[in-house]
Coordinates of C-alpha atoms (C1' of nucleotides) in Angstrom, one line a residue:
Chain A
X1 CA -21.7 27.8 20.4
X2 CA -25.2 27.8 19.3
X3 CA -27.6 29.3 21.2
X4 CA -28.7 26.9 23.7
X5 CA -32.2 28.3 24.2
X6 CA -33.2 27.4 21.0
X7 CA -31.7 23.9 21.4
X8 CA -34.2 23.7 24.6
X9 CA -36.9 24.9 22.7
X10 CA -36.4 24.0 19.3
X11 CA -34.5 21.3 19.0
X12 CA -36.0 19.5 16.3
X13 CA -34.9 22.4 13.9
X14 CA -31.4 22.2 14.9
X15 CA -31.0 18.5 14.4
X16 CA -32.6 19.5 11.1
X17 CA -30.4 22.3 10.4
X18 CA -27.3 20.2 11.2
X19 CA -28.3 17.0 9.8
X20 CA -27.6 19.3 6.4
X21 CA -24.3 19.2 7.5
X22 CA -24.1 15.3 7.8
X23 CA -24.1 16.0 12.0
X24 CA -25.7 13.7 13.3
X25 CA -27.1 15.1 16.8
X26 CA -28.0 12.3 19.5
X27 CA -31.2 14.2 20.2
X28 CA -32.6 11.5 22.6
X29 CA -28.9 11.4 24.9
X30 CA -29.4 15.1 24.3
X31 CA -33.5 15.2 26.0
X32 CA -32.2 13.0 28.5
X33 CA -29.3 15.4 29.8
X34 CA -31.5 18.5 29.9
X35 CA -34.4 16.9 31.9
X36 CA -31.8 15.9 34.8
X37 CA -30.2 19.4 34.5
X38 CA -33.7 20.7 35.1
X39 CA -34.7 18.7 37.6
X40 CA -31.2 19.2 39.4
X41 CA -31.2 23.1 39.1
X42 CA -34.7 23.4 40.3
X43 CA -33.8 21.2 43.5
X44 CA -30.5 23.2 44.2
X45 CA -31.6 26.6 44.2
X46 CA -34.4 25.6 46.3
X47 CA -32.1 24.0 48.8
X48 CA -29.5 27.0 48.3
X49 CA -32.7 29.7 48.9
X50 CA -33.6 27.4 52.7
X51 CA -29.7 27.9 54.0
X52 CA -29.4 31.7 53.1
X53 CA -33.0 32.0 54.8
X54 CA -32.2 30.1 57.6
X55 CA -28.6 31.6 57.1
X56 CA -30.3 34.8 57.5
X57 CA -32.2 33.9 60.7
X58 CA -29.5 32.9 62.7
X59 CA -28.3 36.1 61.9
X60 CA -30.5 37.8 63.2
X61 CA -30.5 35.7 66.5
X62 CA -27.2 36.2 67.0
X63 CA -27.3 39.9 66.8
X64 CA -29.6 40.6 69.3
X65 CA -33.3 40.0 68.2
X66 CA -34.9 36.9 68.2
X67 CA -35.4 33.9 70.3
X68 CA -31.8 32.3 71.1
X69 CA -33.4 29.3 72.4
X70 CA -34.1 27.9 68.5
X71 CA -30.4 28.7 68.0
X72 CA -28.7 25.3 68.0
X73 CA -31.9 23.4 66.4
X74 CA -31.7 25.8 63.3
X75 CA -28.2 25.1 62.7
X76 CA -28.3 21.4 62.7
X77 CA -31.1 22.0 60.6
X78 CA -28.8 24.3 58.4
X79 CA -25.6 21.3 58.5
X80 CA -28.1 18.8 57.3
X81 CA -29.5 21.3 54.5
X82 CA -25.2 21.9 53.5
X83 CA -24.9 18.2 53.4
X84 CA -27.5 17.7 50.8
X85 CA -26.8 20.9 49.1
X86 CA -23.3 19.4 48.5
X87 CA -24.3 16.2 47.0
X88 CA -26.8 17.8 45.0
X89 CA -24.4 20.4 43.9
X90 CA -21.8 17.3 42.8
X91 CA -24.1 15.6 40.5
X92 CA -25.5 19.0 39.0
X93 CA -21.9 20.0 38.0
X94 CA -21.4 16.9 36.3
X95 CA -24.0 17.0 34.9
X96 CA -23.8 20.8 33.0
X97 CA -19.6 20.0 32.8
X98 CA -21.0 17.5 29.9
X99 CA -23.8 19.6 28.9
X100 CA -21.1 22.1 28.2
X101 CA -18.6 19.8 26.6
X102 CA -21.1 18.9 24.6
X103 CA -22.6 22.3 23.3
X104 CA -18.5 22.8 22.5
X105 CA -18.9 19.8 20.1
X106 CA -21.8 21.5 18.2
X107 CA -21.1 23.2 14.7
X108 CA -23.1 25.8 14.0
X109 CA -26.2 26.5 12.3
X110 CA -25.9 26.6 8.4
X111 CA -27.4 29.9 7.0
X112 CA -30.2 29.6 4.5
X113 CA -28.4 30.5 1.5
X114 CA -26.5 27.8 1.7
X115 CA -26.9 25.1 -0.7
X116 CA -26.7 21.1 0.7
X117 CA -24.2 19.1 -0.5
X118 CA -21.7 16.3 1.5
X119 CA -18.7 17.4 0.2
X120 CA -16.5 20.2 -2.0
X121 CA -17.5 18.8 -5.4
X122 CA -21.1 20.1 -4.5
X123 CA -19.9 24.1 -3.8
X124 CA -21.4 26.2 -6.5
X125 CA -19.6 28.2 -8.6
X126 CA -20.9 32.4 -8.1
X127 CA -18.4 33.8 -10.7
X128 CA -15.0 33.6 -12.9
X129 CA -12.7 36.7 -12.9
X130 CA -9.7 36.8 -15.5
X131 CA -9.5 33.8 -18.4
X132 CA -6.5 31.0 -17.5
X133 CA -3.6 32.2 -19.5
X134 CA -2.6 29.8 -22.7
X135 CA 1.1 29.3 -23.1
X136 CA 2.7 27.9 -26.3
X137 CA 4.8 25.7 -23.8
X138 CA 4.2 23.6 -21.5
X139 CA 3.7 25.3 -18.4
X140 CA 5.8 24.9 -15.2
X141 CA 4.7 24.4 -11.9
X142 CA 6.0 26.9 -9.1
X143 CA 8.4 24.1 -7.8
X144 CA 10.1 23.8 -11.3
X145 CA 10.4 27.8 -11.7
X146 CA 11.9 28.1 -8.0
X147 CA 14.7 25.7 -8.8
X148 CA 15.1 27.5 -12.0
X149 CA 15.5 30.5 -10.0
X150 CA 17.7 28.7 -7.7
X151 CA 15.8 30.0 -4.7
X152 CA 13.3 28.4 -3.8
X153 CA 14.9 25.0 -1.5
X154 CA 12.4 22.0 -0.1
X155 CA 15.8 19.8 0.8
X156 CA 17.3 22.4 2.7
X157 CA 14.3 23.4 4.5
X158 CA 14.1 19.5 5.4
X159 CA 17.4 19.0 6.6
X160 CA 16.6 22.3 9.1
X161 CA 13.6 20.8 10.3
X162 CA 11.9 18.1 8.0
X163 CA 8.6 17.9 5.4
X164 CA 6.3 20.2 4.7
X165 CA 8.7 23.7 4.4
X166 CA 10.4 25.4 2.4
X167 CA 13.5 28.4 2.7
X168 CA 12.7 31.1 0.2
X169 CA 16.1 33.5 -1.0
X170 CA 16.7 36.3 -3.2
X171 CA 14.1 37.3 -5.4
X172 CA 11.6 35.2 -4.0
X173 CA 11.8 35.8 -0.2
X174 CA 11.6 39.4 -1.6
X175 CA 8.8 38.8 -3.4
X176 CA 7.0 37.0 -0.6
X177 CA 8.0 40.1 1.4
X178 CA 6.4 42.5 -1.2
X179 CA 2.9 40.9 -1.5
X180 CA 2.7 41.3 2.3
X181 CA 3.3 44.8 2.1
X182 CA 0.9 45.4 -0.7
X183 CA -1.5 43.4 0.5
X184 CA -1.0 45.0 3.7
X185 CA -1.0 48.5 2.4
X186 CA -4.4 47.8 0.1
X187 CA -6.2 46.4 3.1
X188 CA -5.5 49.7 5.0
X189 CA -5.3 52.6 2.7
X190 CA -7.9 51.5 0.2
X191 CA -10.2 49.4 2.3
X192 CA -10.0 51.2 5.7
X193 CA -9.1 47.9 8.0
X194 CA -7.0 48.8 11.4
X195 CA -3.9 47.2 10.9
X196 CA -2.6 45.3 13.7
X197 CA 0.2 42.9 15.5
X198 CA -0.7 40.2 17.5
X199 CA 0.9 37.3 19.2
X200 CA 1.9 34.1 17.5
X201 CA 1.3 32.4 20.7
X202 CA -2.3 32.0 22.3
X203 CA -3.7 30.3 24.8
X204 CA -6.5 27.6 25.2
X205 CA -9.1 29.9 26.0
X206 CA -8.6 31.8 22.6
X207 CA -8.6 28.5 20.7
X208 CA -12.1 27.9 22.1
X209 CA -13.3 31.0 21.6
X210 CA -12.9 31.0 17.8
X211 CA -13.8 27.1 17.9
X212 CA -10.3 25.7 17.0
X213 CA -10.6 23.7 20.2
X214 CA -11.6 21.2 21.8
X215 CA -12.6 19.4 18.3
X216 CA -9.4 20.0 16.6
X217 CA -6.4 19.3 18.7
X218 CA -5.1 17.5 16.2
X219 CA -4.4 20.0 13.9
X220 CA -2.6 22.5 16.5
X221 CA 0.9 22.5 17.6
X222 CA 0.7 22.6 21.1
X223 CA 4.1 24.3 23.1
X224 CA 5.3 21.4 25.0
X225 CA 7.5 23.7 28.1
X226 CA 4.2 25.6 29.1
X227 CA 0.8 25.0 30.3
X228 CA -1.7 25.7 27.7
X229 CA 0.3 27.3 24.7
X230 CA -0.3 27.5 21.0
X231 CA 1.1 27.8 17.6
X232 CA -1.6 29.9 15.7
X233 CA -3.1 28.6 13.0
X234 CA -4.3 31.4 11.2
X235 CA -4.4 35.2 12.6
X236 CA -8.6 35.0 13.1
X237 CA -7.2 33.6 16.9
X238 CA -5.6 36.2 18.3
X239 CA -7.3 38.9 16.1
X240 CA -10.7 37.6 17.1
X241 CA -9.8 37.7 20.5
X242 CA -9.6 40.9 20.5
X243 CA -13.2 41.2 20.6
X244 CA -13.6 38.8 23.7
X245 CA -15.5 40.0 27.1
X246 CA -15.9 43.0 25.8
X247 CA -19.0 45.3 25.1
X248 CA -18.8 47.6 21.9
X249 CA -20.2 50.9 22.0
X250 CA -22.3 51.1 18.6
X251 CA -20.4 53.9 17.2
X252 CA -16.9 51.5 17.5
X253 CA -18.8 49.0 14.7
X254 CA -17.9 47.7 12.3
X255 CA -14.1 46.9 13.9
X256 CA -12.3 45.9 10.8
X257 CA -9.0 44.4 11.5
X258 CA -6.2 43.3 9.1
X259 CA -3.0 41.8 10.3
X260 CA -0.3 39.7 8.7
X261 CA 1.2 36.7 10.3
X262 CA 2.9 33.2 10.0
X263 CA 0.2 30.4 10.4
X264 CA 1.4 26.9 12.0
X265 CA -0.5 23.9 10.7
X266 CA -0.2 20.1 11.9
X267 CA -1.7 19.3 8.7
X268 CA -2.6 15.8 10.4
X269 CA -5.0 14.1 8.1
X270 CA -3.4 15.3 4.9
X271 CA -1.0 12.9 4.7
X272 CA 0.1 12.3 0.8
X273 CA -1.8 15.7 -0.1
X274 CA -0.2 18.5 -1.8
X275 CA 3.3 16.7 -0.8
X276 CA 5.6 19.1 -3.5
X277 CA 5.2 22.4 -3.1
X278 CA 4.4 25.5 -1.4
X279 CA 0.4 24.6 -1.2
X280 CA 0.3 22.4 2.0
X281 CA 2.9 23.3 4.4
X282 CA 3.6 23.6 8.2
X283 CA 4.5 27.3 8.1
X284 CA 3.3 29.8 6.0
X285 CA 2.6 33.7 5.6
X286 CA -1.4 34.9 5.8
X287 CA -2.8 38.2 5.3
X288 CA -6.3 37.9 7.6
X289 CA -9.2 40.7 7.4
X290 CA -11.7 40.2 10.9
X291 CA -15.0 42.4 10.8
X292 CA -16.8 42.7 14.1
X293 CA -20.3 43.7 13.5
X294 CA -23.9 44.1 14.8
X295 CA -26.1 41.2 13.7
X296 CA -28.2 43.3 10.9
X297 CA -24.9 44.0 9.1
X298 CA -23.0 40.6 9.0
X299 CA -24.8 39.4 5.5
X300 CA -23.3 42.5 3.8
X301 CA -20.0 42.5 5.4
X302 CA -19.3 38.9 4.2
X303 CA -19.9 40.2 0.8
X304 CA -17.7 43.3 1.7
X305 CA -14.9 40.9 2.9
X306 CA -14.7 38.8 0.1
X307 CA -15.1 41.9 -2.5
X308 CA -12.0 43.1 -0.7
X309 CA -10.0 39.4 -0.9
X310 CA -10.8 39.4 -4.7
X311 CA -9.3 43.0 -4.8
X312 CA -6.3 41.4 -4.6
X313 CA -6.7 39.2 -6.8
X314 CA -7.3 41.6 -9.3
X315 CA -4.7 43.6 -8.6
X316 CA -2.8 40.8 -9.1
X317 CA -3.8 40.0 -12.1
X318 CA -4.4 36.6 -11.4
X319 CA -7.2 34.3 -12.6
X320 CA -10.2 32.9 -9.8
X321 CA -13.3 32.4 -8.9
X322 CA -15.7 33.0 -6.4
X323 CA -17.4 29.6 -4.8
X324 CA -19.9 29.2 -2.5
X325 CA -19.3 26.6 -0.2
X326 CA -22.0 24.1 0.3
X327 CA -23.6 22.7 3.5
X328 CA -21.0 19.9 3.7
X329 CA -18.4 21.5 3.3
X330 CA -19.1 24.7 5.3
X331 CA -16.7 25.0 7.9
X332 CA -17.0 24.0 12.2
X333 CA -17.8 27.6 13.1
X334 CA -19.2 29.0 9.9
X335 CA -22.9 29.4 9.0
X336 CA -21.6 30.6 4.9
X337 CA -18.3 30.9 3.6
X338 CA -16.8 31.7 -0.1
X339 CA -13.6 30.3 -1.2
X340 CA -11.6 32.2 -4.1
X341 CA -10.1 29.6 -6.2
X342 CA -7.2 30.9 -8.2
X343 CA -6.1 29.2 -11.1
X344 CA -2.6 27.1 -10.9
X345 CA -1.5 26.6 -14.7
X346 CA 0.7 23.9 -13.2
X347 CA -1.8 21.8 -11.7
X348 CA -4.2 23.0 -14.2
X349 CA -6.7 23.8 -11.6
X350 CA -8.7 25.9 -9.4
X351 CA -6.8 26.0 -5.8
X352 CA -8.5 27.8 -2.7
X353 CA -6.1 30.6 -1.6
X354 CA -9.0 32.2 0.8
X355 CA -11.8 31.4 2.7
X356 CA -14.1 34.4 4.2
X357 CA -16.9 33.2 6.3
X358 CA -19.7 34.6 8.1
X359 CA -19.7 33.2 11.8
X360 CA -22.6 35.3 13.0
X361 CA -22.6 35.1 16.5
X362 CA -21.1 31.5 16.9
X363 CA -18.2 32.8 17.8
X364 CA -19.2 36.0 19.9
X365 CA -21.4 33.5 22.4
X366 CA -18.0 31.6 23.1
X367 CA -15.7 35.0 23.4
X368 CA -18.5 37.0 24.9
X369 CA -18.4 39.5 23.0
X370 CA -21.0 42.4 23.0
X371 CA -22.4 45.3 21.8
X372 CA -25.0 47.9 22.9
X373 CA -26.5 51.4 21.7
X374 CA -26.6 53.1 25.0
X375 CA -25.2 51.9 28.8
X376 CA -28.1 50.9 30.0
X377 CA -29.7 48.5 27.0
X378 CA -29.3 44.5 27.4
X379 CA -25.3 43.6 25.3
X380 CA -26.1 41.5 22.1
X381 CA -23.8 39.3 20.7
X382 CA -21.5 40.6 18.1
X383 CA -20.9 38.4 14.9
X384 CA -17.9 37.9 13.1
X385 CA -16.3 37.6 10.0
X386 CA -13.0 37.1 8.6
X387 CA -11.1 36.1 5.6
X388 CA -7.8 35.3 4.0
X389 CA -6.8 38.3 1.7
X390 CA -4.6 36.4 1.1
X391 CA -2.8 33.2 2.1
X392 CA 0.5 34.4 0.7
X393 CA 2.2 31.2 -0.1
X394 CA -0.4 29.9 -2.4
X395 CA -0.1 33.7 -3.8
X396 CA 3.5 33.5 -4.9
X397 CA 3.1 30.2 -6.4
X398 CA 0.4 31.5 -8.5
X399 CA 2.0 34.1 -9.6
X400 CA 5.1 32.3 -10.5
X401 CA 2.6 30.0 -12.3
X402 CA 0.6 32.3 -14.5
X403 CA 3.2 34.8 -15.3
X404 CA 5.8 32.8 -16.7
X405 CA 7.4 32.8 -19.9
X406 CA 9.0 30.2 -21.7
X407 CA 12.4 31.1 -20.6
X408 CA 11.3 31.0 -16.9
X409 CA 11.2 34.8 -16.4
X410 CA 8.2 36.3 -14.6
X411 CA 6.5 39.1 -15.3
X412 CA 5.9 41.4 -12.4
X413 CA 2.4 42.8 -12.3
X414 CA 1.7 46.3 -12.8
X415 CA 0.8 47.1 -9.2
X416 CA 2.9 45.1 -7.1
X417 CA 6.5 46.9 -8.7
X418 CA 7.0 49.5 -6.5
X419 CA 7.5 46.8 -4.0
X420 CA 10.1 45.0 -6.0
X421 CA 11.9 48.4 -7.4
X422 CA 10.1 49.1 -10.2
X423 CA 11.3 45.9 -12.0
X424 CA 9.0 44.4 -14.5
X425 CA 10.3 40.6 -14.5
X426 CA 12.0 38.3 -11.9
X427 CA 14.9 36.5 -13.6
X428 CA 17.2 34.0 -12.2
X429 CA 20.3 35.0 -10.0
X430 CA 18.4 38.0 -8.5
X431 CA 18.8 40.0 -11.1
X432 CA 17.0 41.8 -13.6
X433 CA 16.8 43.2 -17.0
Chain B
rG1 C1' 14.7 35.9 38.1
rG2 C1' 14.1 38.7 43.2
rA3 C1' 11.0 42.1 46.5
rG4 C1' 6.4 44.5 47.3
rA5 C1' 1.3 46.2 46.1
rG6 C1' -3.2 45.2 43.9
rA7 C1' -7.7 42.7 40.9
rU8 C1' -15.0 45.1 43.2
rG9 C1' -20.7 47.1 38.3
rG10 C1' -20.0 50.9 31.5
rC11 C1' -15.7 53.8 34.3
rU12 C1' -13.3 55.7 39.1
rG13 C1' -13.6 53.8 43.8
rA14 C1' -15.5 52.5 49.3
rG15 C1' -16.4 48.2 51.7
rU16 C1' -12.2 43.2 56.8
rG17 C1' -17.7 37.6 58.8
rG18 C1' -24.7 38.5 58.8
rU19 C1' -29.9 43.6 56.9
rC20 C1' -23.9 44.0 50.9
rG21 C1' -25.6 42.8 44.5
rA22 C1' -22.5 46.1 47.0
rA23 C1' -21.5 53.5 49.5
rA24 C1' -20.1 57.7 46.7
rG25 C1' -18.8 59.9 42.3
rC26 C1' -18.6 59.9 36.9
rG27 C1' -21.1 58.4 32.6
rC28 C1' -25.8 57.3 30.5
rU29 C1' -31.6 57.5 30.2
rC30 C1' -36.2 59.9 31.6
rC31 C1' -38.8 63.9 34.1
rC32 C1' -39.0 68.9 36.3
rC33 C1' -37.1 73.9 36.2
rU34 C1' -34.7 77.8 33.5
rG35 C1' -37.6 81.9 27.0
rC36 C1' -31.5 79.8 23.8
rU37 C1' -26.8 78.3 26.2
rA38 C1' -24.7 77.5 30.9
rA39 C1' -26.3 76.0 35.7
rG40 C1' -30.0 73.5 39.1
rG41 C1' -33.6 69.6 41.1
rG42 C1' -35.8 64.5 41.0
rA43 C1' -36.0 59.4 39.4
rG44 C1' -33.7 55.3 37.1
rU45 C1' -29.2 52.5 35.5
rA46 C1' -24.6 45.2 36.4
rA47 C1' -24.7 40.4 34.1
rG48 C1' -26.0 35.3 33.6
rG49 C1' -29.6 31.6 34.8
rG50 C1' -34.1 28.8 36.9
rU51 C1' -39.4 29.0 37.4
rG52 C1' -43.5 31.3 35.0
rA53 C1' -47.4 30.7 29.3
rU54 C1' -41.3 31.0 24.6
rU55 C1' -40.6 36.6 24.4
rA56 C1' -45.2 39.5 31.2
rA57 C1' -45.3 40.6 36.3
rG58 C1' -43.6 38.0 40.4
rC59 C1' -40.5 34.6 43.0
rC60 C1' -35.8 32.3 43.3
rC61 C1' -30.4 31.0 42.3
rU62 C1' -25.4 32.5 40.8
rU63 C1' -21.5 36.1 40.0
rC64 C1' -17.0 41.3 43.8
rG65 C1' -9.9 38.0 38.8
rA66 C1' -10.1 32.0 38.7
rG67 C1' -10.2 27.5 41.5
rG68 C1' -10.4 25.2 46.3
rG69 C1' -11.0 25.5 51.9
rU70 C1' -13.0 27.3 56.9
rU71 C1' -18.1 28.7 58.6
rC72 C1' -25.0 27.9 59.9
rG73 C1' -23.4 32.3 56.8
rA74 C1' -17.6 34.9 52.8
rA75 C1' -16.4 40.7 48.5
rU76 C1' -14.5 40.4 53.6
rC77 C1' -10.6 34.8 56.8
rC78 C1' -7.0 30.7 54.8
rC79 C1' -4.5 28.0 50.4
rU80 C1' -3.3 27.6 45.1
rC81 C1' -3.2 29.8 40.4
rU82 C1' -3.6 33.8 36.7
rC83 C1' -3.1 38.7 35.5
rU84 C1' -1.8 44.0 36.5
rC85 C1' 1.3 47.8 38.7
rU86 C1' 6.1 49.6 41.3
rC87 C1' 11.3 48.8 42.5
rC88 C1' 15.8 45.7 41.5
rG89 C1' 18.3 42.4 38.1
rC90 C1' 18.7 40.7 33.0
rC91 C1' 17.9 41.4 27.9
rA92 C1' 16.4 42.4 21.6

RNA sequence: GGAGAGAUGGCUGAGUGGUCGAAAGCGCUCCCCUGCUAAGGGAGUAAGGGUGAUUAAGCCCUUCGAGGGUUCGAAUCCCUCUCUCUCCGCCA
């Protein structure tokens, strides 16, 4: 949620700030809404303030003091004041009930640094790690090598359930496994995040709180047998929420969270996209860093995040780079996001396999979630951060794709071994030489 | 799944229809005293919002888990829901 102060008082530079978006803000609906909300508040306090007055003085009546013989004209008096008070009261709620709605609809505010642009093909390119390797061949794509591996299976997944999964064996559900532990193991030992396990499950409130809902139902799975329950999308949900109505000391910040989870996706909307593969599926693995942080310190810690998603990367060995989302493409909730890109030989591309973004405190105002120096100073909002590091799916693919050879083995990186027992290549039949 | 108890400010916890936004304690802040330290004394300390001159004072409204009801008036009475705890059952 933006802040809605500076919607009251600014509201020209919002509409301006989103309009870089391609939001178009119905500013005069908008003007419209508030005046009747003012004008509504201001006459329902002062009818609330004359029936705990009068309130008051029949109080006092009644316990001794005063003159008893105003008694029964004060409270008609008082019944006629409730009356009003209750149809005032009607109209103001529905009034703010679509204010609110309405504030939920609201992305946020685009940070400065961001350049405009309507759509991905106008993100900027910040930097290139590692060159595309050149093969003397002509290179595979992830689905080929995992049916030369025999263990990679899209039909099987489908008759289990239907499109857009896949069942992973053998070497490759091991080395799925492995990059979760190392990413895991990098994210905590070497870059200090708090590991921790959340539920899959969350509830409406949590889905608002990070901004999921109410705009994108669509792309949820909802739990039919109960009353508000969620697949998760990604891990920022539940690990966000971790933050909500509370009030950080400032020697608990930076929180820096890392957590590994599945991530359920509806994918509505992406119909004929990515349709072989591992890149666009229902169900996949995420490694997620959150940072909660004071609001002078969010600007570096989005640099920090992504520095520590491209350590994988690196570690990896795999080529990407580093974009910077424009306006247009900036995400609901986010006021600057990077995506890291890594490079698919078999789509002979640039894919996104994280997004860290900087939500400042968009998200914070709908969680309420605060932080202070000392007990008695006025709670700020928090911002928050988070990022992919990584999305482990897209990971596996790209390193079945860059580090094949031409007989379909693939070269385990240096780093990642020790997860795989100290094999240097993934062969075919689980085995290896 | 069954039975019972509970949910109050940063924390603990009192409060069963009117002067309660809420005792007391803890914590925290400031001041005084004590030549350090320890101890002692005093004052202050919930959040959100409206109005005000967009960041003042003042005035006002709302909030005691959430929602509804009774009443002139609800932390307090009634109903529904959520969550927590205890015991039993079941279970990885």
């Amino acid at each position: 949620m933006i802040d809605i102060k500076l919607l009251r008082n600014d509201l020209s530079k919002v509409v301006a700030n989103l309009a870089r978006r391609g939001f178009s803000f119905d500013s005069s609906w908008y003007a419209e809404q508030e005046e009747r909300r003012k004008v509504l508040q201001i006459r329902l306090e002062d009818l609330r303030r004359q029936r705990n007055e009068g309130s008051k003085t029949v109080g006092q009546i009644k316990s001794g003091g005063g003159d008893s013989a105003g008694l029964a004209a004060e409270m008609e008096r008082l019944t006629r004041i409730d009356h009003e008070l209750e149809v005032t009261q009607n109209e103001f709620r529905k009034i703010e009930g679509e204010l609110e709605a309405f504030y939920l609809t609201l992305p946020n505010l685009i940070e400065a640094s961001v350049p405009d642009g309507v759509d991905a093909t106008q993100n900027i390119e910040i930097r290139r790690v590692g060159e595309p390797p050149q093969f003397n061949f002509q290179a595979r794509d992830h689905v080929a090598i995992g049916e030369l591996l025999a263990c990679m299976d899209f039909a099987e997944a489908s008759r289990i359930v239907g499109a857009r999964f896949v069942v992973l064996k053998g070497v490759l559900a091991q080395l799925q496994r492995a990059l979760i532990n190392f990413m895991m193991d990098i994210h905590v030992a070497e870059h200090g995040y708090e590991e921790v396990y959340v539920p899959h499950l969350v509830n409406q409130d949590s889905l608002i709180g990070t901004g999921q809902l109410p705009k994108f139902e669509a792309e949820l799975f909802k739990i039919d047998k109960t009353a508000d329950w969620y697949l998760i999308p990604t891990a920022e949900v539940p690990v966000t929420n971790l933050a909500r109505d509370r009030i950080f000391r400032i020697g608990e910040l930076p929180k820096r969270w890392v957590a590994h989870t599945p991530c359920y996706r509806s994918e509505a909307g992406s119909y004929g996209k990515d349709l072989k593969g591992m890149i666009r599926q229902h169900q996949f693995e995420k490694v997620e860093l959150v940072t909660i942080t004071t609001p002078d310190h969010s600007g570096d810690a989005l640099e920090m995040l992504t520095a520590h998603a491209e350590a994988i990367l690196k570690k990896l060995e795999l080529p990407y780079r580093v974009m910077l989302l424009c306006s247009g493409d900036t995400g609901f909730a986010s006021t600057k996001t990077y995506d890291l890109e890594v490079w698919l030989p078999g789509q002979n591309q640039y894919r996104e396999i994280s997004s860290c973004s900087n939500f400042r405190d968009f998200q914070a105002r709908r969680l309420h979630a605060r932080w202070r120096t000392r007990s008695q100073d006025k709670p700020e909002w928090v911002h928050t951060l988070n990022g992919s590091a990584l999305a482990v799916g897209r990971t596996l693919a790209a390193l079945l794709e860059n580090r094949q050879d031409e007989g379909g083995r693939i070269s385990i990186p240096e780093l990642l071994r020790p997860y795989l027992g100290d094999r240097p290549h993934l062969v075919a039949d689980g085995g290896h030489d």
